[in-house]
Amino acid sequence: MGIFLGKKDSQISVDLDSRIHDAFRAERMLRHFGLRCTSSEARSRPRLRVVNRALRAGMESAMRALHAASGALHSAAASPTLTRALDAAAVPLSRALQATLPSAPALLDASDVALSRAIVATVVPPLVWNGLGRLELHTRAISKLTRRPLVGVYACGAVIAAVSVLRSALFAAAMRSQPRAEMLDAPLVHAAAGALGVFGAALFVGAYCRLGIVGTYLGDYFGLLREDRVAEFPFSVVDNPMYDGSSMVHLAEALLYASPAGVLLAAWLFFCYRVGCIFEEPFTARMYAERGVSAQEQRDKRE
């Protein structure tokens, strides 16, 4: 604060500087989660209390929604209803694969229902997040139900994370029940798989760190946009690092397990991601283009 009258006054100055620094840091967190204070509140002395109160209320509501959604999903996964729903599509698919694919018992067991379950489950996450995004975009039903966009983002995040975990679990179960290929069980393949897995994990985790929870889980559909689209690593390497990284990690897992079925499932996962991007990318580009035009108009008015 620039006031040095004595030891006691200096300590008061340091404490005040620390509290103001905490206020600025809390406000940056609020901007990240889509919550803002008014300009008059931001300039006033009670700024710290206003910021902390809004941040606490938003996070508590989000955590309650996340806990409720996770509990509901856990109960659904523990019941046989989910298995029956998957088998409703997986069993006919298994029969169709068995009838159409050539017989290659040494590499692929087309009659295995676990393989068909994994194929069906791989389609579910892109359908879920595109469906939830369109539902919120056109009806605002999720925001109305949760009362706050931030809470809606966390609730959608819980659902998307749950179906993604389910997909990965069924992916692993399919590999365990399928034949292994000796040609893939080689040191060179294992080394390549390890490097691929590390790079894929770096893309996935890097994208998550750049976007945060709001940017990852449909925040743009709730109107919680960033100032600009992220262009730093890993987005400077690939356009969709989270999707590509996830595909690489699953492919690396399949190679380490020497599973031809796992390789095919990883390729299927990559294809499903690409189809999802067809619906997702134009919307994201349009939203940030409109935001850029609006920001430019505001700057022109001020000038």
Short mmCIF file of C-alpha atoms in Angstrom, two decimals:
data_model
loop_
_atom_site.label_atom_id
_atom_site.label_comp_id
_atom_site.label_asym_id
_atom_site.label_seq_id
_atom_site.Cartn_x
_atom_site.Cartn_y
_atom_site.Cartn_z
CA MET A 1 0.00 0.00 0.00
CA GLY A 2 3.02 2.28 0.24
CA ILE A 3 2.50 3.29 3.95
CA PHE A 4 5.40 2.69 6.33
CA LEU A 5 4.74 4.48 9.62
CA GLY A 6 6.01 1.81 11.93
CA LYS A 7 6.14 -1.90 12.58
CA LYS A 8 2.47 -2.16 13.53
CA ASP A 9 1.31 0.03 10.64
CA SER A 10 3.52 -1.94 8.27
CA GLN A 11 1.92 -5.20 9.40
CA ILE A 12 -1.55 -3.72 8.85
CA SER A 13 -0.48 -2.66 5.36
CA VAL A 14 0.77 -6.16 4.56
CA ASP A 15 -2.47 -7.72 5.83
CA LEU A 16 -4.56 -5.31 3.77
CA ASP A 17 -2.48 -6.01 0.67
CA SER A 18 -2.95 -9.73 1.24
CA ARG A 19 -6.73 -9.38 1.56
CA ILE A 20 -6.96 -7.25 -1.59
CA HIS A 21 -4.81 -9.79 -3.45
CA ASP A 22 -7.17 -12.54 -2.28
CA ALA A 23 -10.13 -10.51 -3.51
CA PHE A 24 -8.64 -10.13 -6.98
CA ARG A 25 -7.82 -13.84 -7.08
CA ALA A 26 -11.36 -14.77 -6.01
CA GLU A 27 -12.83 -12.49 -8.67
CA ARG A 28 -10.72 -14.20 -11.34
CA MET A 29 -12.14 -17.52 -10.13
CA LEU A 30 -15.62 -16.08 -10.38
CA ARG A 31 -15.02 -14.99 -13.97
CA HIS A 32 -13.84 -18.52 -14.73
CA PHE A 33 -17.07 -19.98 -13.35
CA GLY A 34 -19.32 -17.42 -15.00
CA LEU A 35 -20.11 -15.37 -11.87
CA ARG A 36 -19.40 -11.63 -11.80
CA CYS A 37 -19.73 -8.71 -9.40
CA THR A 38 -21.03 -5.31 -10.46
CA SER A 39 -18.50 -2.55 -11.04
CA SER A 40 -19.71 -0.59 -7.98
CA GLU A 41 -19.25 -3.64 -5.75
CA ALA A 42 -15.84 -4.28 -7.25
CA ARG A 43 -14.63 -0.79 -6.30
CA SER A 44 -16.08 -0.73 -2.80
CA ARG A 45 -14.56 -1.88 0.45
CA PRO A 46 -17.00 -4.85 0.92
CA ARG A 47 -15.66 -6.33 -2.31
CA LEU A 48 -14.00 -9.24 -0.52
CA ARG A 49 -17.19 -10.18 1.29
CA VAL A 50 -19.29 -9.97 -1.89
CA VAL A 51 -16.85 -12.08 -3.87
CA ASN A 52 -16.48 -14.71 -1.17
CA ARG A 53 -20.24 -14.91 -0.63
CA ALA A 54 -20.97 -15.37 -4.34
CA LEU A 55 -18.15 -17.87 -4.78
CA ARG A 56 -19.23 -19.91 -1.75
CA ALA A 57 -22.88 -19.96 -2.84
CA GLY A 58 -22.04 -21.01 -6.38
CA MET A 59 -19.63 -23.75 -5.37
CA GLU A 60 -21.95 -25.14 -2.69
CA SER A 61 -24.83 -25.34 -5.18
CA ALA A 62 -22.58 -26.95 -7.77
CA MET A 63 -21.27 -29.52 -5.31
CA ARG A 64 -24.80 -30.43 -4.22
CA ALA A 65 -25.83 -30.97 -7.84
CA LEU A 66 -22.69 -32.97 -8.56
CA HIS A 67 -23.23 -35.18 -5.50
CA ALA A 68 -26.89 -35.77 -6.37
CA ALA A 69 -26.09 -36.62 -9.99
CA SER A 70 -23.24 -38.93 -9.01
CA GLY A 71 -25.45 -40.75 -6.51
CA ALA A 72 -28.19 -41.24 -9.07
CA LEU A 73 -25.73 -42.54 -11.65
CA HIS A 74 -24.14 -44.89 -9.14
CA SER A 75 -27.54 -46.34 -8.26
CA ALA A 76 -28.37 -46.78 -11.95
CA ALA A 77 -25.06 -48.51 -12.65
CA ALA A 78 -25.57 -50.87 -9.69
CA SER A 79 -28.96 -52.02 -10.99
CA PRO A 80 -29.49 -54.52 -13.81
CA THR A 81 -31.46 -51.90 -15.77
CA LEU A 82 -28.34 -50.44 -17.35
CA THR A 83 -27.07 -53.86 -18.40
CA ARG A 84 -30.42 -54.72 -19.95
CA ALA A 85 -30.47 -51.42 -21.83
CA LEU A 86 -27.00 -52.05 -23.24
CA ASP A 87 -27.82 -55.65 -24.10
CA ALA A 88 -30.93 -54.53 -25.98
CA ALA A 89 -28.58 -53.08 -28.60
CA ALA A 90 -25.51 -55.23 -27.94
CA VAL A 91 -27.07 -58.68 -28.45
CA PRO A 92 -28.49 -57.95 -31.94
CA LEU A 93 -25.20 -56.26 -32.85
CA SER A 94 -23.26 -59.31 -31.68
CA ARG A 95 -25.39 -61.56 -33.86
CA ALA A 96 -24.92 -59.25 -36.84
CA LEU A 97 -21.15 -59.17 -36.35
CA GLN A 98 -21.03 -62.92 -36.04
CA ALA A 99 -22.95 -63.29 -39.30
CA THR A 100 -21.03 -60.70 -41.32
CA LEU A 101 -17.44 -60.78 -40.10
CA PRO A 102 -15.15 -63.54 -41.31
CA SER A 103 -14.35 -66.24 -38.82
CA ALA A 104 -11.02 -65.35 -37.18
CA PRO A 105 -11.11 -66.90 -33.70
CA ALA A 106 -7.39 -66.30 -33.20
CA LEU A 107 -7.80 -62.52 -33.46
CA LEU A 108 -11.44 -61.59 -32.87
CA ASP A 109 -14.46 -63.24 -31.31
CA ALA A 110 -17.43 -61.58 -33.03
CA SER A 111 -19.93 -63.56 -30.95
CA ASP A 112 -18.73 -62.02 -27.69
CA VAL A 113 -21.45 -59.82 -26.20
CA ALA A 114 -18.81 -57.84 -24.24
CA LEU A 115 -17.42 -56.57 -27.54
CA SER A 116 -20.85 -55.44 -28.69
CA ARG A 117 -21.47 -53.72 -25.35
CA ALA A 118 -18.23 -51.78 -25.75
CA ILE A 119 -19.19 -50.76 -29.30
CA VAL A 120 -22.56 -49.47 -28.12
CA ALA A 121 -21.12 -47.74 -25.05
CA THR A 122 -18.55 -45.90 -27.20
CA VAL A 123 -21.37 -44.16 -29.06
CA VAL A 124 -23.08 -42.98 -25.87
CA PRO A 125 -20.78 -40.15 -24.59
CA PRO A 126 -20.82 -38.07 -27.82
CA LEU A 127 -24.59 -38.52 -28.02
CA VAL A 128 -24.98 -37.46 -24.38
CA TRP A 129 -22.91 -34.29 -24.48
CA ASN A 130 -24.26 -33.17 -27.86
CA GLY A 131 -27.80 -33.93 -26.72
CA LEU A 132 -27.42 -32.08 -23.42
CA GLY A 133 -25.78 -29.15 -25.19
CA ARG A 134 -28.58 -28.83 -27.75
CA LEU A 135 -31.20 -29.19 -25.02
CA GLU A 136 -29.68 -26.33 -23.04
CA LEU A 137 -29.07 -24.19 -26.13
CA HIS A 138 -32.62 -24.36 -27.47
CA THR A 139 -34.71 -24.67 -24.29
CA ARG A 140 -32.53 -23.57 -21.32
CA ALA A 141 -34.18 -26.49 -19.53
CA ILE A 142 -31.07 -27.45 -17.56
CA SER A 143 -30.43 -23.88 -16.38
CA LYS A 144 -34.07 -23.55 -15.32
CA LEU A 145 -33.91 -26.84 -13.46
CA THR A 146 -30.65 -26.07 -11.64
CA ARG A 147 -31.36 -22.30 -11.36
CA ARG A 148 -27.76 -21.40 -12.16
CA PRO A 149 -25.71 -22.01 -15.30
CA LEU A 150 -22.71 -23.05 -13.22
CA VAL A 151 -24.72 -25.71 -11.41
CA GLY A 152 -26.02 -26.96 -14.74
CA VAL A 153 -22.47 -27.26 -16.06
CA TYR A 154 -21.44 -29.34 -13.04
CA ALA A 155 -24.51 -31.56 -13.35
CA CYS A 156 -23.80 -32.15 -17.05
CA GLY A 157 -20.16 -32.77 -16.20
CA ALA A 158 -21.16 -35.48 -13.73
CA VAL A 159 -23.31 -37.21 -16.34
CA ILE A 160 -20.67 -36.99 -19.07
CA ALA A 161 -17.91 -38.20 -16.76
CA ALA A 162 -20.05 -41.14 -15.64
CA VAL A 163 -20.86 -42.35 -19.16
CA SER A 164 -17.20 -41.89 -20.15
CA VAL A 165 -16.04 -44.01 -17.22
CA LEU A 166 -18.65 -46.63 -18.13
CA ARG A 167 -17.37 -46.68 -21.70
CA SER A 168 -13.76 -47.14 -20.57
CA ALA A 169 -14.77 -49.93 -18.19
CA LEU A 170 -16.61 -51.80 -20.95
CA PHE A 171 -13.65 -51.18 -23.27
CA ALA A 172 -11.37 -52.92 -20.77
CA ALA A 173 -13.89 -55.73 -20.20
CA ALA A 174 -14.09 -56.37 -23.94
CA MET A 175 -10.31 -56.62 -24.22
CA ARG A 176 -10.16 -59.09 -21.34
CA SER A 177 -12.74 -61.35 -22.98
CA GLN A 178 -11.21 -61.19 -26.47
CA PRO A 179 -8.23 -63.15 -27.86
CA ARG A 180 -4.73 -61.68 -27.68
CA ALA A 181 -2.37 -61.47 -30.65
CA GLU A 182 1.19 -62.68 -30.20
CA MET A 183 2.40 -60.32 -32.92
CA LEU A 184 1.40 -57.35 -30.72
CA ASP A 185 3.02 -58.80 -27.62
CA ALA A 186 6.51 -57.52 -28.50
CA PRO A 187 8.91 -55.07 -26.77
CA LEU A 188 8.91 -52.66 -29.72
CA VAL A 189 5.10 -52.52 -29.73
CA HIS A 190 5.07 -52.00 -25.96
CA ALA A 191 7.56 -49.14 -26.27
CA ALA A 192 5.52 -47.49 -29.00
CA ALA A 193 2.36 -47.95 -26.94
CA GLY A 194 3.99 -46.36 -23.90
CA ALA A 195 5.10 -43.31 -25.89
CA LEU A 196 1.67 -43.03 -27.50
CA GLY A 197 -0.04 -43.27 -24.13
CA VAL A 198 2.16 -40.59 -22.57
CA PHE A 199 1.62 -38.21 -25.49
CA GLY A 200 -2.13 -38.88 -25.51
CA ALA A 201 -2.36 -38.30 -21.76
CA ALA A 202 -0.43 -35.03 -22.16
CA LEU A 203 -2.90 -33.86 -24.79
CA PHE A 204 -5.91 -34.86 -22.71
CA VAL A 205 -4.70 -33.45 -19.38
CA GLY A 206 -3.29 -30.33 -21.03
CA ALA A 207 -6.62 -29.60 -22.70
CA TYR A 208 -8.46 -30.12 -19.43
CA CYS A 209 -6.11 -27.75 -17.62
CA ARG A 210 -6.54 -25.11 -20.32
CA LEU A 211 -10.32 -25.34 -20.46
CA GLY A 212 -11.17 -26.06 -16.84
CA ILE A 213 -14.41 -27.68 -15.76
CA VAL A 214 -16.63 -25.05 -17.38
CA GLY A 215 -14.84 -25.12 -20.71
CA THR A 216 -14.73 -28.91 -20.78
CA TYR A 217 -18.31 -29.66 -19.82
CA LEU A 218 -20.55 -27.60 -22.12
CA GLY A 219 -19.92 -24.19 -20.56
CA ASP A 220 -20.28 -22.47 -23.93
CA TYR A 221 -23.80 -23.88 -24.32
CA PHE A 222 -24.68 -22.26 -20.98
CA GLY A 223 -23.31 -18.89 -22.12
CA LEU A 224 -20.14 -19.20 -19.99
CA LEU A 225 -17.60 -18.32 -22.66
CA ARG A 226 -13.94 -17.49 -22.24
CA GLU A 227 -12.56 -14.17 -23.41
CA ASP A 228 -10.94 -15.87 -26.41
CA ARG A 229 -10.62 -19.37 -27.80
CA VAL A 230 -7.64 -21.25 -26.40
CA ALA A 231 -4.71 -21.38 -28.83
CA GLU A 232 -1.88 -22.53 -26.56
CA PHE A 233 -0.61 -26.09 -26.15
CA PRO A 234 -2.10 -28.60 -26.68
CA PHE A 235 -4.49 -26.71 -28.97
CA SER A 236 -1.49 -25.48 -30.94
CA VAL A 237 -0.68 -29.11 -31.82
CA VAL A 238 -4.12 -30.56 -32.68
CA ASP A 239 -7.58 -29.02 -32.96
CA ASN A 240 -9.24 -31.47 -30.58
CA PRO A 241 -6.58 -32.54 -28.07
CA MET A 242 -9.01 -34.01 -25.57
CA TYR A 243 -10.64 -36.30 -28.13
CA ASP A 244 -7.39 -37.21 -29.88
CA GLY A 245 -5.63 -37.75 -26.56
CA SER A 246 -8.39 -40.05 -25.32
CA SER A 247 -8.23 -42.08 -28.54
CA MET A 248 -4.44 -42.38 -28.22
CA VAL A 249 -4.68 -43.55 -24.61
CA HIS A 250 -7.23 -46.22 -25.51
CA LEU A 251 -5.11 -47.35 -28.47
CA ALA A 252 -2.03 -47.53 -26.24
CA GLU A 253 -3.98 -49.62 -23.73
CA ALA A 254 -5.05 -52.00 -26.51
CA LEU A 255 -1.49 -52.37 -27.79
CA LEU A 256 -0.12 -53.00 -24.31
CA TYR A 257 -2.77 -55.68 -23.83
CA ALA A 258 -2.01 -57.09 -27.33
CA SER A 259 -5.70 -56.95 -28.15
CA PRO A 260 -6.81 -56.68 -31.80
CA ALA A 261 -10.36 -56.03 -30.59
CA GLY A 262 -9.03 -53.17 -28.48
CA VAL A 263 -7.33 -51.65 -31.53
CA LEU A 264 -10.61 -51.81 -33.45
CA LEU A 265 -12.49 -50.27 -30.52
CA ALA A 266 -9.94 -47.44 -30.29
CA ALA A 267 -10.43 -46.75 -34.00
CA TRP A 268 -14.21 -46.80 -33.46
CA LEU A 269 -13.80 -44.35 -30.58
CA PHE A 270 -11.79 -41.98 -32.79
CA PHE A 271 -14.50 -42.18 -35.47
CA CYS A 272 -17.27 -41.42 -32.94
CA TYR A 273 -15.33 -38.40 -31.69
CA ARG A 274 -14.95 -37.13 -35.24
CA VAL A 275 -18.67 -37.46 -35.91
CA GLY A 276 -19.37 -35.58 -32.68
CA CYS A 277 -17.04 -32.78 -33.80
CA ILE A 278 -19.12 -32.31 -36.94
CA PHE A 279 -21.98 -31.09 -34.75
CA GLU A 280 -19.89 -29.40 -32.06
CA GLU A 281 -17.24 -27.36 -33.88
CA PRO A 282 -19.52 -25.11 -36.01
CA PHE A 283 -21.45 -24.05 -32.92
CA THR A 284 -18.28 -23.23 -30.98
CA ALA A 285 -16.84 -21.24 -33.88
CA ARG A 286 -20.09 -19.29 -34.30
CA MET A 287 -20.37 -18.46 -30.60
CA TYR A 288 -16.85 -17.05 -30.37
CA ALA A 289 -17.25 -15.19 -33.66
CA GLU A 290 -20.41 -13.51 -32.32
CA ARG A 291 -18.60 -12.73 -29.08
CA GLY A 292 -15.74 -11.12 -31.00
CA VAL A 293 -18.13 -8.97 -33.04
CA SER A 294 -19.98 -7.89 -29.89
CA ALA A 295 -16.72 -7.00 -28.12
CA GLN A 296 -15.55 -4.98 -31.14
CA GLU A 297 -18.85 -3.08 -31.25
CA GLN A 298 -18.53 -2.20 -27.57
CA ARG A 299 -14.98 -0.94 -28.11
CA ASP A 300 -16.12 1.19 -31.05
CA LYS A 301 -18.88 2.74 -28.94
CA ARG A 302 -16.42 3.64 -26.18
CA GLU A 303 -14.10 5.27 -28.69
#
